[in-house]
Coordinates of C-alpha atoms in Angstrom, one line a residue:
M62 CA 155.1 12.6 121.4
F63 CA 152.7 9.9 120.8
K64 CA 151.1 9.0 124.2
L65 CA 151.6 5.3 124.4
K66 CA 151.6 5.1 128.1
E67 CA 148.2 7.1 127.9
N68 CA 146.8 5.4 125.3
N69 CA 148.1 1.7 126.8
T70 CA 149.6 0.9 124.3
T71 CA 153.3 -0.3 123.0
I72 CA 155.8 0.7 120.4
K73 CA 155.5 -3.2 118.6
T74 CA 151.4 -3.0 119.5
E75 CA 151.2 0.1 117.2
M76 CA 154.0 -0.9 114.9
M77 CA 152.2 -4.6 114.5
A78 CA 149.2 -2.3 114.0
G79 CA 150.3 -0.1 111.4
L80 CA 151.9 -2.9 109.1
T81 CA 147.9 -4.9 109.7
T82 CA 146.3 -2.0 108.5
F83 CA 148.9 -1.0 105.3
F84 CA 148.9 -4.4 104.6
T85 CA 144.6 -4.5 104.3
M86 CA 144.7 -1.8 102.6
V87 CA 147.3 -1.2 100.2
Y88 CA 145.0 -2.2 97.9
I89 CA 144.8 0.4 96.2
V90 CA 148.4 1.4 94.8
V91 CA 147.3 -1.3 92.5
V92 CA 143.3 -0.7 91.4
N93 CA 143.7 3.1 91.9
P94 CA 145.5 3.3 88.4
I95 CA 143.7 0.4 86.6
I96 CA 140.5 2.1 88.1
L97 CA 142.2 5.5 86.2
A98 CA 143.9 4.2 83.8
D99 CA 140.1 3.7 81.5
A100 CA 140.1 7.1 82.5
G101 CA 143.2 7.9 80.0
V102 CA 145.5 8.3 83.3
P103 CA 149.3 6.7 82.8
F104 CA 149.3 3.9 85.3
A105 CA 152.8 4.8 86.7
Q106 CA 150.7 8.2 87.4
V107 CA 148.1 7.2 89.2
F108 CA 150.5 5.1 91.7
T109 CA 153.2 7.3 92.2
A110 CA 150.9 9.8 92.7
T111 CA 148.4 7.8 95.2
I112 CA 151.8 6.8 97.2
I113 CA 152.1 10.4 97.6
A114 CA 148.6 11.8 99.0
A115 CA 148.6 8.8 101.4
V116 CA 151.8 9.5 102.3
I117 CA 151.2 13.5 103.2
G118 CA 147.7 12.3 104.6
T119 CA 148.7 9.5 106.4
L120 CA 151.9 11.4 107.7
W121 CA 149.3 14.6 108.8
M122 CA 147.2 12.3 110.6
A123 CA 150.4 10.9 112.4
L124 CA 152.5 13.8 113.5
F125 CA 149.2 16.5 113.7
A126 CA 146.6 14.6 114.7
N127 CA 147.4 11.4 116.8
Y128 CA 144.9 8.6 115.9
P129 CA 145.7 5.4 114.0
I130 CA 144.1 6.1 111.3
A131 CA 145.3 5.8 107.5
I132 CA 144.8 8.0 104.3
A133 CA 144.0 7.3 101.0
P134 CA 142.5 8.1 97.6
G135 CA 138.9 6.7 98.3
M136 CA 137.2 3.2 96.2
G137 CA 134.1 4.6 94.6
L138 CA 135.4 8.3 94.3
N139 CA 138.0 7.0 91.9
A140 CA 135.2 5.2 89.6
Y141 CA 132.6 8.2 89.5
F142 CA 136.1 10.0 88.1
A143 CA 137.0 7.8 85.1
Y144 CA 133.3 6.7 85.2
S145 CA 130.7 9.6 85.5
V146 CA 133.1 12.2 85.3
V147 CA 135.5 11.6 82.6
G148 CA 133.4 8.7 80.6
N149 CA 129.9 11.1 80.3
H150 CA 131.5 13.4 79.1
Q151 CA 133.7 13.9 75.6
N152 CA 134.8 17.4 76.0
I153 CA 137.0 16.6 79.6
T154 CA 139.8 15.3 80.1
Y155 CA 141.1 14.1 82.9
E156 CA 144.2 17.0 83.9
T157 CA 139.8 19.2 84.1
A158 CA 138.7 16.8 86.1
F159 CA 142.0 16.8 88.0
A160 CA 141.5 20.6 88.2
A161 CA 138.1 20.0 89.8
V162 CA 138.7 17.4 91.8
F163 CA 142.0 20.4 93.5
I164 CA 139.1 22.7 94.2
A165 CA 136.6 20.7 95.8
G166 CA 140.6 19.7 98.1
L167 CA 141.0 24.0 98.5
I168 CA 137.3 23.8 99.2
F169 CA 137.3 21.4 101.6
V170 CA 141.0 22.2 103.4
I171 CA 139.0 26.1 104.3
L172 CA 136.1 23.9 105.3
S173 CA 138.0 22.4 107.8
L174 CA 140.3 25.3 109.2
T175 CA 136.7 25.6 110.8
S176 CA 135.2 24.9 113.5
F177 CA 131.9 23.9 111.1
R178 CA 133.4 20.1 110.3
E179 CA 133.9 19.6 114.6
K180 CA 130.3 20.9 114.4
L181 CA 129.2 18.6 112.1
I182 CA 130.5 15.6 114.3
E183 CA 129.0 16.6 117.3
A184 CA 125.7 17.3 115.4
I185 CA 125.4 13.6 114.7
P186 CA 123.4 11.9 116.9
V187 CA 124.0 9.1 119.2
N188 CA 122.4 6.0 117.8
L189 CA 122.9 7.0 114.0
K190 CA 126.6 6.4 115.1
H191 CA 126.4 3.6 116.0
G192 CA 124.7 2.8 113.3
I193 CA 127.6 4.6 111.0
T194 CA 130.2 2.0 112.7
A195 CA 128.1 -1.3 112.6
G196 CA 127.6 -0.1 108.6
I197 CA 130.9 0.1 107.9
G198 CA 131.6 -3.1 109.7
L199 CA 129.3 -5.1 107.6
F200 CA 130.6 -3.3 104.6
I201 CA 134.0 -4.3 105.3
A202 CA 133.3 -8.2 106.0
F203 CA 130.9 -7.8 103.1
I204 CA 133.6 -6.4 100.9
G205 CA 135.9 -8.8 102.1
L206 CA 133.9 -12.3 100.6
R207 CA 133.3 -10.5 97.5
L208 CA 136.6 -10.3 96.8
T209 CA 136.8 -13.6 97.5
G210 CA 134.4 -15.2 95.4
I211 CA 132.6 -16.9 98.8
I212 CA 129.8 -14.2 98.0
T213 CA 129.5 -13.9 94.2
A214 CA 126.8 -12.1 91.9
H215 CA 123.8 -14.0 90.7
P216 CA 121.5 -12.4 87.7
T217 CA 118.5 -13.2 90.1
N218 CA 118.7 -12.9 93.7
L219 CA 121.7 -9.6 93.2
V220 CA 124.2 -12.3 95.5
A221 CA 125.0 -15.7 96.3
L222 CA 127.1 -18.4 97.7
G223 CA 130.2 -18.6 95.5
D224 CA 132.0 -21.2 94.4
L225 CA 133.9 -22.8 97.6
H226 CA 135.9 -25.1 95.5
S227 CA 137.3 -22.7 94.0
P228 CA 141.7 -22.2 95.2
S229 CA 140.9 -17.8 96.3
A230 CA 137.8 -18.8 98.3
L231 CA 139.9 -22.0 99.8
L232 CA 143.0 -19.8 100.4
A233 CA 140.3 -17.4 102.2
L234 CA 138.7 -19.6 104.6
I235 CA 141.8 -21.2 105.7
G236 CA 143.2 -17.6 106.6
L237 CA 139.8 -17.1 108.2
A238 CA 140.2 -20.7 110.3
I239 CA 144.1 -19.9 110.9
T240 CA 143.4 -16.0 112.1
L241 CA 140.1 -17.1 114.5
I242 CA 142.0 -19.3 116.0
L243 CA 144.9 -17.3 116.9
M244 CA 142.6 -14.3 118.5
V245 CA 140.9 -16.7 120.7
L246 CA 143.9 -17.8 121.9
N247 CA 144.8 -14.0 122.8
I248 CA 148.0 -14.1 120.6
N249 CA 149.3 -10.6 120.0
G250 CA 149.1 -9.8 116.1
A251 CA 146.9 -12.5 115.5
L252 CA 145.6 -10.5 112.7
F253 CA 149.0 -9.9 111.0
L254 CA 150.1 -13.0 111.9
G255 CA 146.9 -14.5 109.9
M256 CA 148.4 -12.6 107.1
V257 CA 152.1 -14.2 106.9
V258 CA 150.3 -17.3 107.8
T259 CA 147.8 -17.7 103.8
A260 CA 150.5 -15.6 102.0
M261 CA 152.8 -18.3 103.0
I262 CA 150.3 -21.3 102.6
A263 CA 149.5 -19.3 99.1
F264 CA 153.4 -18.8 97.9
F265 CA 153.6 -23.2 98.1
T266 CA 150.4 -24.3 95.9
G267 CA 151.1 -21.8 93.7
Q268 CA 148.9 -18.7 94.3
L269 CA 151.3 -15.8 95.0
S270 CA 154.6 -15.7 92.5
F271 CA 157.4 -12.9 91.7
N272 CA 157.4 -13.3 87.9
D273 CA 158.3 -9.3 87.8
G274 CA 160.2 -9.5 90.9
F275 CA 160.4 -6.9 93.3
M276 CA 161.6 -3.6 92.6
A277 CA 161.6 -1.1 90.1
M278 CA 161.8 2.6 90.3
P279 CA 159.1 4.9 90.7
S280 CA 158.1 7.6 88.2
L281 CA 156.2 10.6 87.1
P282 CA 155.5 10.3 83.3
E283 CA 153.2 13.3 83.4
G284 CA 155.0 15.4 86.1
M285 CA 152.5 17.3 87.8
I286 CA 149.5 17.8 86.5
V287 CA 147.7 20.7 88.4
L288 CA 150.1 23.5 89.5
N289 CA 148.0 26.8 89.5
P290 CA 145.0 27.0 91.2
W291 CA 143.8 30.0 89.3
T292 CA 143.8 28.2 85.9
A293 CA 142.3 24.7 88.0
L294 CA 139.5 27.8 89.0
M295 CA 139.3 28.8 85.3
D296 CA 138.9 25.3 84.3
V297 CA 135.8 24.7 86.2
I298 CA 134.1 27.5 85.7
H299 CA 134.7 27.1 82.1
N300 CA 133.7 23.4 82.1
S301 CA 130.7 24.4 84.8
L302 CA 132.1 21.6 86.8
Y303 CA 130.4 22.8 90.1
A304 CA 127.8 19.6 90.2
V305 CA 131.2 17.4 89.9
V306 CA 132.9 19.5 93.0
F307 CA 129.7 19.6 94.9
S308 CA 130.1 16.1 94.4
F309 CA 133.0 15.1 96.0
I310 CA 133.3 17.9 98.7
L311 CA 129.5 16.1 99.7
V312 CA 130.7 11.9 99.3
T313 CA 134.7 13.1 100.8
I314 CA 133.4 14.7 103.3
F315 CA 131.0 12.4 104.5
D316 CA 132.7 9.2 104.1
T317 CA 135.9 10.8 106.1
T318 CA 133.7 11.8 108.5
G319 CA 131.2 8.2 109.0
T320 CA 135.1 6.6 108.9
M321 CA 137.1 8.3 111.8
I322 CA 134.2 8.1 114.0
G323 CA 133.7 5.0 113.3
V324 CA 136.9 4.0 113.6
A325 CA 136.9 6.4 116.8
H326 CA 134.2 4.7 118.2
Q327 CA 136.0 1.2 117.7
A328 CA 139.4 2.3 119.5
G329 CA 138.0 4.0 122.3
L330 CA 138.4 7.6 121.7
M331 CA 135.2 9.3 121.3
K332 CA 135.2 11.7 124.6
G333 CA 131.3 11.8 124.9
N334 CA 129.7 13.3 121.7
S335 CA 132.1 15.0 120.4
M336 CA 136.2 13.8 119.0
P337 CA 139.1 15.1 120.4
R338 CA 141.2 16.8 117.6
A339 CA 139.1 16.3 114.7
R340 CA 140.4 20.0 112.8
E341 CA 144.0 17.9 113.1
A342 CA 142.4 14.2 111.7
L343 CA 139.8 16.5 109.0
L344 CA 143.0 18.5 107.9
S345 CA 144.1 15.1 107.0
D346 CA 142.2 14.3 103.7
S347 CA 141.8 17.6 102.5
I348 CA 144.9 18.7 102.2
A349 CA 145.6 15.3 100.7
T350 CA 143.2 15.2 98.5
A351 CA 144.2 18.6 97.0
A352 CA 148.2 17.3 97.0
G353 CA 147.3 14.2 95.1
A354 CA 145.1 16.0 92.7
M355 CA 148.3 18.0 91.7
F356 CA 150.4 15.0 91.1
G357 CA 147.7 12.6 89.3
T358 CA 145.1 10.6 91.8
S359 CA 141.3 11.4 92.9
P360 CA 139.7 12.9 96.0
T361 CA 141.6 11.5 99.4
T362 CA 139.7 9.7 102.4
A363 CA 139.5 8.3 105.6
Y364 CA 140.4 4.6 105.4
I365 CA 137.8 2.0 106.5
E366 CA 140.5 -0.3 106.8
S367 CA 142.5 1.3 110.1
S368 CA 139.6 -0.3 111.8
S369 CA 142.1 -3.8 111.0
G370 CA 145.1 -1.6 113.2
V371 CA 142.8 -1.3 116.0
A372 CA 141.7 -4.8 116.2
A373 CA 145.5 -5.2 116.6
G374 CA 145.7 -2.7 119.3
G375 CA 147.0 0.8 116.9
R376 CA 145.3 3.7 119.4
T377 CA 148.2 6.2 118.2
G378 CA 149.5 8.2 115.0
L379 CA 152.4 6.1 116.2
T380 CA 150.7 3.1 113.9
S381 CA 149.7 5.7 111.0
L382 CA 153.3 7.1 111.0
T383 CA 154.0 3.1 110.6
V384 CA 151.5 2.9 107.4
A385 CA 153.5 5.8 106.1
G386 CA 156.9 4.7 106.2
L387 CA 155.4 1.7 104.5
F388 CA 154.0 4.0 101.8
I389 CA 157.0 5.1 101.0
L390 CA 158.5 2.2 101.0
A391 CA 155.7 0.7 98.7
A392 CA 157.1 3.2 95.9
F393 CA 160.2 0.8 95.5
F394 CA 158.9 -2.1 95.4
G395 CA 155.7 -2.0 92.9
P396 CA 156.1 -5.5 91.8
L397 CA 156.2 -7.2 95.0
V398 CA 152.9 -5.1 96.2
S399 CA 150.6 -5.8 92.9
A400 CA 152.2 -9.0 93.5
V401 CA 150.8 -9.8 97.0
S402 CA 147.9 -7.0 97.0
G403 CA 146.4 -9.4 94.0
L404 CA 145.5 -11.7 95.7
S405 CA 142.5 -11.1 97.8
A406 CA 142.5 -13.8 99.6
I407 CA 145.6 -13.3 101.6
T408 CA 144.0 -9.5 103.5
A409 CA 140.2 -10.6 103.8
P410 CA 139.5 -12.6 106.7
A411 CA 141.2 -9.3 108.6
L412 CA 138.2 -7.2 107.1
I413 CA 135.6 -10.1 107.7
I414 CA 136.6 -10.6 111.6
V415 CA 137.5 -6.4 111.9
G416 CA 133.3 -6.7 110.5
S417 CA 132.1 -8.7 113.2
L418 CA 134.2 -6.8 115.7
M419 CA 133.1 -2.8 114.7
M420 CA 129.2 -5.1 114.4
G421 CA 129.3 -4.8 118.3
S422 CA 128.3 -1.4 117.8
I423 CA 124.4 -2.3 117.0
S424 CA 123.9 -3.1 120.7
K425 CA 123.8 0.2 121.5
I426 CA 121.6 1.8 119.3
S427 CA 118.1 2.5 120.7
W428 CA 116.1 -0.2 119.3
D429 CA 113.0 1.0 120.8
E430 CA 112.4 4.3 119.5
L431 CA 111.8 3.9 115.8
D432 CA 112.6 7.3 115.3
E433 CA 116.1 6.4 116.8
A434 CA 116.1 3.0 115.5
F435 CA 115.4 2.7 111.7
P436 CA 117.6 6.3 110.7
A437 CA 120.4 3.4 112.5
F438 CA 119.5 0.4 110.4
L439 CA 118.7 2.3 106.8
I440 CA 122.2 3.5 107.2
I441 CA 123.5 -1.0 108.6
L442 CA 120.9 -2.1 105.5
S443 CA 122.1 0.8 102.8
M444 CA 126.2 1.1 102.7
P445 CA 126.7 -2.7 102.2
L446 CA 124.5 -2.9 99.4
T447 CA 124.9 0.3 97.8
S448 CA 128.5 -0.1 98.3
S449 CA 129.0 3.3 99.6
I450 CA 129.6 4.8 102.9
A451 CA 127.8 8.4 102.4
T452 CA 124.9 6.7 100.4
G453 CA 124.7 5.0 104.1
I454 CA 125.0 8.2 105.7
A455 CA 123.0 10.2 103.0
L456 CA 120.0 7.8 104.2
G457 CA 119.9 8.0 107.5
F458 CA 120.8 12.2 107.7
I459 CA 117.2 12.3 105.3
S460 CA 115.1 9.6 107.5
Y461 CA 116.6 11.5 110.9
P462 CA 114.6 14.5 110.9
L463 CA 111.7 13.4 108.9
L464 CA 110.3 11.1 111.1
K465 CA 111.6 13.3 114.6
V466 CA 109.5 16.5 112.6
V467 CA 106.5 13.3 112.5
K468 CA 107.2 12.6 115.7
G469 CA 106.7 16.3 117.0
R470 CA 110.4 16.1 118.1
W471 CA 112.0 18.1 115.4
R472 CA 113.4 20.7 118.5
E473 CA 115.8 16.9 118.9
V474 CA 117.4 17.5 115.3
H475 CA 121.0 20.1 115.3
P476 CA 119.8 23.0 112.5
L477 CA 123.1 21.0 111.0
L478 CA 121.4 17.8 109.6
Y479 CA 118.4 19.5 107.9
V480 CA 120.8 21.5 105.9
F481 CA 122.0 18.2 104.7
A482 CA 119.1 16.2 105.1
V483 CA 118.6 19.3 101.7
L484 CA 121.4 18.2 100.3
F485 CA 122.0 14.7 100.5
F486 CA 118.4 14.4 99.2
Y487 CA 119.1 16.9 96.2
Q488 CA 122.0 15.6 95.5
L489 CA 120.3 11.9 96.0
A490 CA 117.5 12.8 93.6
F491 CA 119.4 15.3 91.0
L492 CA 123.2 14.5 90.8
P493 CA 124.8 11.7 89.1
H494 CA 126.1 9.6 92.1

């Protein structure tokens, strides 16, 4: 079913890759409820809704697209939902905001059923694709360093070296050293084994504890938040949430598309300039976004942490199926998941190492052609500095056609790129982000 032999992989490798991806991204089931709680949504509601959305999207990716890419509610999109949509509008409740997410999800499904998103993948120039892969690599390595306090905020320089004597930074550095040694020795499942060893060290040094036990029953205190598509549409029209729906669609399209291209490139699954089974893959996040909104979570996206599973050998949907199965289990192990995912030093070494692997795409960029190289450079630079994959892609998409027009090579640019350059410029200049 998953064509394991064709992809030169085994059941054991795929399941180990799934474990690795799951443990690098499972923090979302704790972080997402914390962020959406600021919009007034009950923690238990978002915890369960996050898992439902992740399972639906990731199962679709596994069974219909056969890619080792996991889907879950996106970071950044949840903050936009909580602080810009609900926080900045006193008359908009979180129920109304979920109606906007639901409508965005339905529009998203329609776009994914057409050839539009597949054409978009083919329209993105090769050098920009390499820039997206490298930019995501730099971004997730930066996340790993920042979450553990190895890099910290600075009032003048924005970032600086953190306190390397802090327990979190020390544990992350020890975990990084252990994982690197395992990888250099070509030990199977090195990334996952590195996490296990780091977690054991954390437990015996008192950094990891299970005070709330291990298990708890999942619940949905509010039931289903969005039930009727017509009522949801009327909510959007009545509150004039068009810009919100547009922002959700634009950001999610490029977050997911960029991540899928990056992970597929890393796994060697791209066929030339196109992505096989792109429509099936792209449907996964749109269906999960609509379903997640019904239960009470912000839009979903493909997870950049999927690249850690690819680095561990994941090549097929069996990796995603493993991730989906683990998310189902996580629903019953809320306290355990909360304890492990709450200690970022356990998963940060995997993110840092995967970041270095994805940075290899830089060597494939045509650095001797400035009109090709600079937009790719802008993507690589801006993704970690703005903490947004979509913003990085936006700046690349705006600068690429501009430089081509100046050089008199405007015919080389796909018409879709001109359309999105204008849309991105409008979004960055006139909409909240």
